[in-house]
mmCIF file of C-alpha atoms in Angstrom:
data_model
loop_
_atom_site.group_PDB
_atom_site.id
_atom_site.type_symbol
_atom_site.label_atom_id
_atom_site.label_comp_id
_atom_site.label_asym_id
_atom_site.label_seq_id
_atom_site.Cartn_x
_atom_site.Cartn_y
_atom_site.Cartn_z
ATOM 1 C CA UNK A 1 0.898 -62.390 4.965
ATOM 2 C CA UNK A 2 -0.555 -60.279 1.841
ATOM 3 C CA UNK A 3 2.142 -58.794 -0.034
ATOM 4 C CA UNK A 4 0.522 -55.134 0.023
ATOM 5 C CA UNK A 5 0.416 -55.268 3.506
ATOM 6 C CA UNK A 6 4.091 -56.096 3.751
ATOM 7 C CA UNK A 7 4.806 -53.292 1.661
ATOM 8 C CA UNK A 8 2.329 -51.274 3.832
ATOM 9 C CA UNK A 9 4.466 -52.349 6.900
ATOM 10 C CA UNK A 10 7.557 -51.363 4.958
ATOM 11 C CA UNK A 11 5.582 -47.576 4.081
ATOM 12 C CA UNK A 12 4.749 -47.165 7.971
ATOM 13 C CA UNK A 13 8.385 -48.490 9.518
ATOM 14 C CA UNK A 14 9.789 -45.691 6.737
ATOM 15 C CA UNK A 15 7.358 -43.100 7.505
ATOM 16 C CA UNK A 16 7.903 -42.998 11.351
ATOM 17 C CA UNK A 17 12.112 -42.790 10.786
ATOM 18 C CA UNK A 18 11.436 -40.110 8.631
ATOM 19 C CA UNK A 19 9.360 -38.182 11.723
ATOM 20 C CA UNK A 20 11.852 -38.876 14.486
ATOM 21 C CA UNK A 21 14.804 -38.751 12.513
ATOM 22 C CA UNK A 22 16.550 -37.131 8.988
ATOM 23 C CA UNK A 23 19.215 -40.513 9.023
ATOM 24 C CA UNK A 24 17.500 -41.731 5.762
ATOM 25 C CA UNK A 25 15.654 -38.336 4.255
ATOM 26 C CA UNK A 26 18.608 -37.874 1.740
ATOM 27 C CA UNK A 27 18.121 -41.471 0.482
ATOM 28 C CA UNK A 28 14.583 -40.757 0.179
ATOM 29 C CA UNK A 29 14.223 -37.222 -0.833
ATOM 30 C CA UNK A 30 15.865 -37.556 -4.243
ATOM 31 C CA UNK A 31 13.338 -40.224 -5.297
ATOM 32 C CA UNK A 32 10.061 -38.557 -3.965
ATOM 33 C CA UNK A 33 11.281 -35.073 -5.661
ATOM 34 C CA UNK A 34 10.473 -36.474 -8.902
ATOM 35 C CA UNK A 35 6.754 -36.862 -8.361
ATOM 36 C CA UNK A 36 6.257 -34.410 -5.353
ATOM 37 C CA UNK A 37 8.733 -31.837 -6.888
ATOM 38 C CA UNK A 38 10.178 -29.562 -4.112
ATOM 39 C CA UNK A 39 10.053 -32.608 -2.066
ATOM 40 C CA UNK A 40 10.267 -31.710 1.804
ATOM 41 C CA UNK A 41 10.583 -34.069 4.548
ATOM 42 C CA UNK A 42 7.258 -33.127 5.572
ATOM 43 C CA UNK A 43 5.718 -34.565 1.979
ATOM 44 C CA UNK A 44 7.766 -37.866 2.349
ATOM 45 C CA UNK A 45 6.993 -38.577 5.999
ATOM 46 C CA UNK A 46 3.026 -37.651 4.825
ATOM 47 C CA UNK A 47 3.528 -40.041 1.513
ATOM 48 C CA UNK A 48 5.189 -43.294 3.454
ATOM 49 C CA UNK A 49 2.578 -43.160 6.362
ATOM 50 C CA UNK A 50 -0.866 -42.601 4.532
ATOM 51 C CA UNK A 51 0.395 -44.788 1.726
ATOM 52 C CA UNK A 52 1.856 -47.525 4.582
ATOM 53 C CA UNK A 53 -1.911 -47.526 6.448
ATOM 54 C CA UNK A 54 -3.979 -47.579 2.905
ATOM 55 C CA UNK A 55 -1.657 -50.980 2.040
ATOM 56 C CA UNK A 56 -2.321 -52.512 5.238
ATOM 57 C CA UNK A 57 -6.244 -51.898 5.209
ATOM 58 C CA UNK A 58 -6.005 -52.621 1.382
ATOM 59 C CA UNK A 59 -6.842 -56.237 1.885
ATOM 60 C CA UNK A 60 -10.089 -55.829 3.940
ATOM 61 C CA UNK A 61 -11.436 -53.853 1.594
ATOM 62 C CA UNK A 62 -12.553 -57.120 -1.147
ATOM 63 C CA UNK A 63 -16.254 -55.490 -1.911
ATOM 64 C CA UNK A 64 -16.187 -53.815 -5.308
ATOM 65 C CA UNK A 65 -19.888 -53.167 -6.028
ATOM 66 C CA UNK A 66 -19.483 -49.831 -5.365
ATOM 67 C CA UNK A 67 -15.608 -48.805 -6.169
ATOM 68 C CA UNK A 68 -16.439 -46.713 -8.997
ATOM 69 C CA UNK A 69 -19.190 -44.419 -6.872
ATOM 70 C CA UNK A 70 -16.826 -44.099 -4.190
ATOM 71 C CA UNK A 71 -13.886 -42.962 -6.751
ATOM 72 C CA UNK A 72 -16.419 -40.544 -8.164
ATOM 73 C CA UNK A 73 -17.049 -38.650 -5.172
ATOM 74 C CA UNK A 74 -13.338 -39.040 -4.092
ATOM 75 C CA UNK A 75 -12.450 -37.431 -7.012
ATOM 76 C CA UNK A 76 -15.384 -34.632 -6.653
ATOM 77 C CA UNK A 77 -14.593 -34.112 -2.827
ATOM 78 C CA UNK A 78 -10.904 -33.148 -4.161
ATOM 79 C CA UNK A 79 -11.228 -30.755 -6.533
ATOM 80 C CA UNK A 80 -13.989 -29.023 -5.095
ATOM 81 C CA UNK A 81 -11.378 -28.445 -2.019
ATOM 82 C CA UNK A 82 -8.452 -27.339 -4.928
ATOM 83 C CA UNK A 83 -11.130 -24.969 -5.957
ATOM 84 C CA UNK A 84 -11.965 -23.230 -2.547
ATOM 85 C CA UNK A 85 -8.093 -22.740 -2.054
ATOM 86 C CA UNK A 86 -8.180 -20.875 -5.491
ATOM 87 C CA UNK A 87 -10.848 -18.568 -3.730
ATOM 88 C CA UNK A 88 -9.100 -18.061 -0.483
ATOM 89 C CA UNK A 89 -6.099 -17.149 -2.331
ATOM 90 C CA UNK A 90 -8.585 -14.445 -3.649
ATOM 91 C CA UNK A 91 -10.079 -13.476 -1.059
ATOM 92 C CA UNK A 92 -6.950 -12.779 1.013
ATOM 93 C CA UNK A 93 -5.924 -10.611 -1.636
ATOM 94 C CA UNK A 94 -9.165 -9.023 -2.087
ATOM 95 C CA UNK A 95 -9.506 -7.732 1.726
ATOM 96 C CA UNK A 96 -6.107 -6.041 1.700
ATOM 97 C CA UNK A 97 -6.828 -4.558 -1.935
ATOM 98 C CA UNK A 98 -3.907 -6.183 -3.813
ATOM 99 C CA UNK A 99 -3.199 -7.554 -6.898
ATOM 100 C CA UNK A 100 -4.605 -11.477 -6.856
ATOM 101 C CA UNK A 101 -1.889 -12.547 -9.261
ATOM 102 C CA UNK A 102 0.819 -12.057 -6.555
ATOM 103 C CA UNK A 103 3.181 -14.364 -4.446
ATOM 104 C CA UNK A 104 2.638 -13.663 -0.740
ATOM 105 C CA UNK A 105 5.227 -13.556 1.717
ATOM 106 C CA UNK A 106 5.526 -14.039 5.336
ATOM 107 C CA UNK A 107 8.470 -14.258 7.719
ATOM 108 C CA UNK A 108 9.527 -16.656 10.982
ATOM 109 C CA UNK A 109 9.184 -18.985 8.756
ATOM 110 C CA UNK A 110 9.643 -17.476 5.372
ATOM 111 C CA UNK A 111 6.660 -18.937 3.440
ATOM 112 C CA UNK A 112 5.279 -18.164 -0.060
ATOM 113 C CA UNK A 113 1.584 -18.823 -0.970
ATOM 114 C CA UNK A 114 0.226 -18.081 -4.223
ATOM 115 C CA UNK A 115 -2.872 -19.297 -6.544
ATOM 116 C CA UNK A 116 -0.738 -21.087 -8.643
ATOM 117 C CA UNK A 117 1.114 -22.921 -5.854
ATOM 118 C CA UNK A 118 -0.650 -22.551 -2.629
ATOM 119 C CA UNK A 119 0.498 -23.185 1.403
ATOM 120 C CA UNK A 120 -3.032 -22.023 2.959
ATOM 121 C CA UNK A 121 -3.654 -25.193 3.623
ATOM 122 C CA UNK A 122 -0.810 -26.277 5.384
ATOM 123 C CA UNK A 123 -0.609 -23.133 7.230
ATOM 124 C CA UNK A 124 -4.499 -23.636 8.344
ATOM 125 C CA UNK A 125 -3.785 -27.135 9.552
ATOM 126 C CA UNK A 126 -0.115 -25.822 11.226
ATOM 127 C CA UNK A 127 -1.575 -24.991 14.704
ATOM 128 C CA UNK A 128 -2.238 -29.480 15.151
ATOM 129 C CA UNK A 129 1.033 -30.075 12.912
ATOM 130 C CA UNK A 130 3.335 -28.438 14.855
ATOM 131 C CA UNK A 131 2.378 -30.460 17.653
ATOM 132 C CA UNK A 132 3.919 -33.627 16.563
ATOM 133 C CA UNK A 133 6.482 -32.467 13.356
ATOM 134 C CA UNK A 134 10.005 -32.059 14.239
ATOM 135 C CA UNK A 135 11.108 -28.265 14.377
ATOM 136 C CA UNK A 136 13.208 -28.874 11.072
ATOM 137 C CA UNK A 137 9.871 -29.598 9.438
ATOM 138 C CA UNK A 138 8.062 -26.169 7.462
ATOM 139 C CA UNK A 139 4.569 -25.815 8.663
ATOM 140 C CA UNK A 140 3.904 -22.365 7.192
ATOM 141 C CA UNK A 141 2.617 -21.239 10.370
ATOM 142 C CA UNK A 142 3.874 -17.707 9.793
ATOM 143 C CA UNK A 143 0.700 -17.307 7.217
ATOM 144 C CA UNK A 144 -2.009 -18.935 10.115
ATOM 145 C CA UNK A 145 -2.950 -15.849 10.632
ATOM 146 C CA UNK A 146 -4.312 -14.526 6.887
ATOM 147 C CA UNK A 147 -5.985 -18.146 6.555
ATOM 148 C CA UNK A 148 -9.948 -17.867 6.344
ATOM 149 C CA UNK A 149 -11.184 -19.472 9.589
ATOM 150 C CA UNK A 150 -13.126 -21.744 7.901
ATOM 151 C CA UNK A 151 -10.560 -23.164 5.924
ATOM 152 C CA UNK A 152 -9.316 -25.617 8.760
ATOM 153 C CA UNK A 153 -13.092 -27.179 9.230
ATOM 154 C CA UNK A 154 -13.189 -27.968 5.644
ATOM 155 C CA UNK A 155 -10.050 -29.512 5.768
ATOM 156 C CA UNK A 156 -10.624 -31.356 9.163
ATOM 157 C CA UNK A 157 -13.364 -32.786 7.545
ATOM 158 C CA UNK A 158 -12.486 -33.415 3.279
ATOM 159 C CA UNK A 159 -9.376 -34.969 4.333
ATOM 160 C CA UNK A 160 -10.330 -37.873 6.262
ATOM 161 C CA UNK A 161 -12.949 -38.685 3.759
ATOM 162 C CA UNK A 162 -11.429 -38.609 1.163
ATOM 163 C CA UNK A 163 -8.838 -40.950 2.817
ATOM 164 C CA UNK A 164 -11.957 -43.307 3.937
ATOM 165 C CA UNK A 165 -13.543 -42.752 0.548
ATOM 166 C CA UNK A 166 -10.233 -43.363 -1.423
ATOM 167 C CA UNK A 167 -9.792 -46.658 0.265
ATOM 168 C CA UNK A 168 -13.331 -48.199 -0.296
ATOM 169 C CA UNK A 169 -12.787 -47.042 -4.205
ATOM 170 C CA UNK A 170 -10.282 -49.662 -4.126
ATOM 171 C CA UNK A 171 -13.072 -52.550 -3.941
ATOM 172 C CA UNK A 172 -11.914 -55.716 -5.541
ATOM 173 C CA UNK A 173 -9.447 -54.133 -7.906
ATOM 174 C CA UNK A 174 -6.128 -56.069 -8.694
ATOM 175 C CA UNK A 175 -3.200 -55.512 -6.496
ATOM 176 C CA UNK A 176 -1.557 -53.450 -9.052
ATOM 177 C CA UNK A 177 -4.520 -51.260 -9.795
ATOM 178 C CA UNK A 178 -5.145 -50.429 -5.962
ATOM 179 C CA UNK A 179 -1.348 -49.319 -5.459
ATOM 180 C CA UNK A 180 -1.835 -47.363 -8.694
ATOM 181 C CA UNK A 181 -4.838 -45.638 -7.135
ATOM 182 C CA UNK A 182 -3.295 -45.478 -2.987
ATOM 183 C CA UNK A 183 -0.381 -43.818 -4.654
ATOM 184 C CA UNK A 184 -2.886 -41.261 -6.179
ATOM 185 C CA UNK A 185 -5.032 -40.812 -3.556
ATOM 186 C CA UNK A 186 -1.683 -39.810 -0.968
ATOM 187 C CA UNK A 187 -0.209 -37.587 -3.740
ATOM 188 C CA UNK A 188 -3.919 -35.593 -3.882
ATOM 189 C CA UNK A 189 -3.399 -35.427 -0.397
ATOM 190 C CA UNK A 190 -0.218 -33.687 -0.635
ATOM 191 C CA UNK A 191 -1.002 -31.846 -3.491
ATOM 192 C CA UNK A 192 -4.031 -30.352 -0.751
ATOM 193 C CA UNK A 193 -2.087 -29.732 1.856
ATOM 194 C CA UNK A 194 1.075 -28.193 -0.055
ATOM 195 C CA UNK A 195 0.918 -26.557 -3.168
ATOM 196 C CA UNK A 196 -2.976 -26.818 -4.769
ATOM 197 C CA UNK A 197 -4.666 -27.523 -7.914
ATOM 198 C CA UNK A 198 -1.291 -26.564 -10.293
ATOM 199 C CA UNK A 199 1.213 -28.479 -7.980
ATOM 200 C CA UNK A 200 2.821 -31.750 -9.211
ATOM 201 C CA UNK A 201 1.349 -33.770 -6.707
ATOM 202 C CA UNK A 202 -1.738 -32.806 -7.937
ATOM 203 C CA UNK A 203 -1.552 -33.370 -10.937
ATOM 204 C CA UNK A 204 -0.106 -36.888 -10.334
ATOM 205 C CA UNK A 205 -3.101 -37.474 -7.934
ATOM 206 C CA UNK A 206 -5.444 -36.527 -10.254
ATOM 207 C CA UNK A 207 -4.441 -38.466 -13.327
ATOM 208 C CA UNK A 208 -4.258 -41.500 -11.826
ATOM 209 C CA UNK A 209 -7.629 -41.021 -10.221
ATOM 210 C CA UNK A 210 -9.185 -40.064 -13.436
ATOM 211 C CA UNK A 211 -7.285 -42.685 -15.277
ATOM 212 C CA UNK A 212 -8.496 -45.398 -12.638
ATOM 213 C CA UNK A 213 -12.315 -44.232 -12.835
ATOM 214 C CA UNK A 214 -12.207 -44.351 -16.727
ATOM 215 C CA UNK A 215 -10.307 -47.706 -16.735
ATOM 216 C CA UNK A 216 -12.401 -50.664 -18.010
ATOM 217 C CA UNK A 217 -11.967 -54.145 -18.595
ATOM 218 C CA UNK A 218 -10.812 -55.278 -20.775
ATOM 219 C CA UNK A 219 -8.319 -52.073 -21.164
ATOM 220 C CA UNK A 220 -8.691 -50.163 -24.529
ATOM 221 C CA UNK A 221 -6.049 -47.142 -24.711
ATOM 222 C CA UNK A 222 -8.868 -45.183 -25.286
ATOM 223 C CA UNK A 223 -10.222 -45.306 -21.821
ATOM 224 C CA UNK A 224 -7.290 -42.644 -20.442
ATOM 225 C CA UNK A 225 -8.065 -40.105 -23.507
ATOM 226 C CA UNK A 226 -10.501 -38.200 -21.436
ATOM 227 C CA UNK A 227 -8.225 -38.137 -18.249
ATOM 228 C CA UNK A 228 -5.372 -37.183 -20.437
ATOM 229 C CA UNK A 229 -7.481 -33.987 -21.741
ATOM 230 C CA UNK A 230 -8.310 -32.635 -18.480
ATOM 231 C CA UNK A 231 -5.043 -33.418 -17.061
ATOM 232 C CA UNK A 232 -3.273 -31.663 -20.290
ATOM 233 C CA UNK A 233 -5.879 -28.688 -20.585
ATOM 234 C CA UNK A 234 -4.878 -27.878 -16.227
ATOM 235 C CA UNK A 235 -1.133 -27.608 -17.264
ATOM 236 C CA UNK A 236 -1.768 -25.811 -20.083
ATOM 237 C CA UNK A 237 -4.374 -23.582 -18.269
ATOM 238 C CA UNK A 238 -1.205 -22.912 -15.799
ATOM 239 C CA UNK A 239 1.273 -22.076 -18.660
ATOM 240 C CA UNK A 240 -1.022 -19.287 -19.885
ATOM 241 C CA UNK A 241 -2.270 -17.816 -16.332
ATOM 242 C CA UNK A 242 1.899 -17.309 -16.219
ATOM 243 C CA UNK A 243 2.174 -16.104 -19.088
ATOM 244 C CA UNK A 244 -0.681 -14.078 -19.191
ATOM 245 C CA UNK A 245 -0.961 -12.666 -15.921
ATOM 246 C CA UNK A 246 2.668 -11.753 -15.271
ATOM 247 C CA UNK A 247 3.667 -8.437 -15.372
ATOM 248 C CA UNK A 248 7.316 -8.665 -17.516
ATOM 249 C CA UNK A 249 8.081 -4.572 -17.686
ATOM 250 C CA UNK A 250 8.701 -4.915 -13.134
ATOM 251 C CA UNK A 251 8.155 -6.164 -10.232
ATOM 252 C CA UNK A 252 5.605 -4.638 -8.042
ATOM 253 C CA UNK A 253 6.268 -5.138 -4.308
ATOM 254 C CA UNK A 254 3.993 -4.475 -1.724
ATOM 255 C CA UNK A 255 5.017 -3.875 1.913
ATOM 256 C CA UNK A 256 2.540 -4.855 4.530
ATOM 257 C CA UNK A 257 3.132 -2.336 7.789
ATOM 258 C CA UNK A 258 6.741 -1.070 6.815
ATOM 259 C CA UNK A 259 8.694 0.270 8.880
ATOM 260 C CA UNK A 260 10.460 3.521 8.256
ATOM 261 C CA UNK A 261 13.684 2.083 8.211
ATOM 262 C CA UNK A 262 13.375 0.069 5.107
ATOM 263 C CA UNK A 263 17.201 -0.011 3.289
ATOM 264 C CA UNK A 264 16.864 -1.280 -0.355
ATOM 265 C CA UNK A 265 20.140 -0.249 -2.085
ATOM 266 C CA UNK A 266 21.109 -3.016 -3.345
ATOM 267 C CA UNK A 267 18.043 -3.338 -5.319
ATOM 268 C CA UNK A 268 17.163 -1.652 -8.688
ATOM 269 C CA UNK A 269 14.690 0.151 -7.615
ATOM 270 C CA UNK A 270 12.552 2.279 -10.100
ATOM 271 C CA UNK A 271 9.977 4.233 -7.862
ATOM 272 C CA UNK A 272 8.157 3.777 -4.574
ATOM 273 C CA UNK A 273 4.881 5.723 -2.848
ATOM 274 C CA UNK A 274 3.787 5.326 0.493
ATOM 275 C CA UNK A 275 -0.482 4.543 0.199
ATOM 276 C CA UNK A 276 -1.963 3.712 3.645
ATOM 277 C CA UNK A 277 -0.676 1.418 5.656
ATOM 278 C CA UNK A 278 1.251 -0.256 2.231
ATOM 279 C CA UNK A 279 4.348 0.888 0.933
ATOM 280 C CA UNK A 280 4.246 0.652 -3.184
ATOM 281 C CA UNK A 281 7.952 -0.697 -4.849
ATOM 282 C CA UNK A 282 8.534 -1.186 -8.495
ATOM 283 C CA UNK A 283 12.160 -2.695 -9.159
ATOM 284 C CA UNK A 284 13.495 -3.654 -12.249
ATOM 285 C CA UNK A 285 12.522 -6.732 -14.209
ATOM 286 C CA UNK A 286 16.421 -7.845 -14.029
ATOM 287 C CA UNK A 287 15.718 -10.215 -11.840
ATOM 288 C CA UNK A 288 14.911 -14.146 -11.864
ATOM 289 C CA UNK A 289 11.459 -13.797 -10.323
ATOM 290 C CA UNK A 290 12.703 -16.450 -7.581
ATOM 291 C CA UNK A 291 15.998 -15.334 -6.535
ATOM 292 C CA UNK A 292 14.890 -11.692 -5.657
ATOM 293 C CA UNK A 293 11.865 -13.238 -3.914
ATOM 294 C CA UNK A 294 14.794 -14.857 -1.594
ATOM 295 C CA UNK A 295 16.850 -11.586 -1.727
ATOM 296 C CA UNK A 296 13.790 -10.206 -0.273
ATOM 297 C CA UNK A 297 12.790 -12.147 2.248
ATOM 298 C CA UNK A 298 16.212 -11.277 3.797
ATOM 299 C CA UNK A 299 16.186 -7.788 3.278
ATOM 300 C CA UNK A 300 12.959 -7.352 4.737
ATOM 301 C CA UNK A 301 12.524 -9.337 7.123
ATOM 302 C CA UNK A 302 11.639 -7.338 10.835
ATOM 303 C CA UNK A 303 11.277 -4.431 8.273
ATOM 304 C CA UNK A 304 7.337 -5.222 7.732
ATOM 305 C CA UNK A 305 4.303 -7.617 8.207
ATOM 306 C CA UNK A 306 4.620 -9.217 5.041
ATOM 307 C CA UNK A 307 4.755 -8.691 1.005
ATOM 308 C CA UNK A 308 3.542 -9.223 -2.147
ATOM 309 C CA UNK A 309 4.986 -9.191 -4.940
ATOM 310 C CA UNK A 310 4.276 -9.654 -8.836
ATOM 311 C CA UNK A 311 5.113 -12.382 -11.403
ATOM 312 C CA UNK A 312 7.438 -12.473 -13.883
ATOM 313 C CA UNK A 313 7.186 -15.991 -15.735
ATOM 314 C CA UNK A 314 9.401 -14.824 -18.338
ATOM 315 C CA UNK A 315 12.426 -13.838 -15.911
ATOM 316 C CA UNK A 316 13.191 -17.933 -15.987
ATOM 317 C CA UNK A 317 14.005 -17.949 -19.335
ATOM 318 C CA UNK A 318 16.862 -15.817 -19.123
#
């Protein structure tokens, strides 16, 4: 039997233990967080089972005519979806008149979404995933409801292909190239579903994508200059939105719906105004950006719909 579909067999019997049961997730976990970074048990059950089925329909696929066409608009279909996520993430913000460089919050299940690491995605496709995940598994269903409508068609539809796409770009590459490119192809997947454009598993998707459409034979170094630009210019890109777009003097939270009972002594808090149906906090800068986003979410939580809140790259540095 073909040694990728062994290891495909291997991916698949790993995959489903992962789904029924957590016996083997802190084996796992520890390795996958290094490339998926905040690994969940949802990202390594996704990366064994699409990565298993690619290696086991790997060998079929011997026609390589066309690999490079079929990269091309794998690669095109993907960003293009990273790109509409970027402009839900707007447009959410922009129909409740907030700030757009904000980290939204919603409760039962806490979830975060932001454009720099984005869960619209997986809360659009939650309403099918929470049919077959186990209840331990996030699904960011809590945010279903802000998600565009038309978000879930586009997905329905972009992933699949680029699955189908992804696995005629392998053609009649060498057995090491296609597991190069499989492993991409799950991790842009992931990097989709969970997190967006600026996640790690996009960026690992991506770069070996790019790196296998510029590859040529035979290999010249040179070939994985241009991938290594755009990969490089995207983190660097993310580095200045923080740094640019935080707001370093406070934090500005915004209460969807409060309540009137809203208790926040414990926080420094410098001033809050009551606009609409929005209740306007500004509270020290003190804080590391993500441990009073936790601090929050139990504070406030049955208190109001949701929040957002501002960034404060610089708060990790101290």
């Amino acid at each position: 039997m073909n040694r990728l579909r062994i290891t495909g067999i291997i991916f698949m019997i790993i995959g489903i233990t992962l789904l029924i049961s957590d016996i083997i997730d802190p084996i796992i976990t520890p390795f996958t967080h290094i490339f998926l970074m905040g690994s969940s048990e949802g990202k390594d059950i996704i990366l064994f089972l699409i990565m298993g089925s690619m290696l086991i329909l790997s060998p079929y696929i011997n026609h390589g005519k066309n690999k490079n066409f079929y990269l091309s608009i794998t690669i095109i279909l993907t960003i293009s979806t990273y790109l509409l996520i970027i402009m839900m993430e707007f447009l959410i913000r922009a129909k409740i008149g907030i700030n757009p460089y904000t980290t939204f919050v919603t409760f039962n299940p806490a979830t975060t979404t932001s454009i720099t690491h984005s869960h619209l995605p997986k809360a659009a496709l939650s309403p099918l995933t929470k049919l077959i995940a186990p209840t331990h598994i996030h699904t960011a269903s809590s945010l279903t409801e802000y998600t565009p409508p038309f978000l879930l068609p586009w997905l329905l539809i972009n992933l699949p292909l680029i699955y189908v796409l992804g696995l005629l770009s392998l053609g009649d590459r060498r057995d090491f190239h296609k597991i190069i490119l499989i492993f991409a192809i799950t991790t842009t997947i992931i990097g989709i579903i969970d997190g967006g454009l600026f996640s790690t598993p996009a960026m690992v998707g991506l770069s070996g994508m790019l790196g296998m459409r510029a590859l040529k034979v035979p290999f010249s170094p040179r070939d994985l200059i241009n991938p290594s630009i755009i990969i490089a210019s995207l983190i660097i890109l993310r580095i200045i939105i923080g740094l640019m777009l935080s707001t370093p003097e406070y934090y500005e939270v915004t209460l969807l719906q409060p309540r009137e009972n809203i208790d926040l002594e414990n926080f420094k808090v410098l001033s809050s105004e009551k606009v609409d149906d929005k209740m306007i906090i500004r509270l020290s800068a003190d804080y590391n950006e993500i441990n009073l986003i936790n601090r929050l979410i139990i504070a406030l939580n049955g208190k109001c719909q949701g929040f957002f809140i501002t960034w404060n790259f610089y708060s990790f540095f101290r």
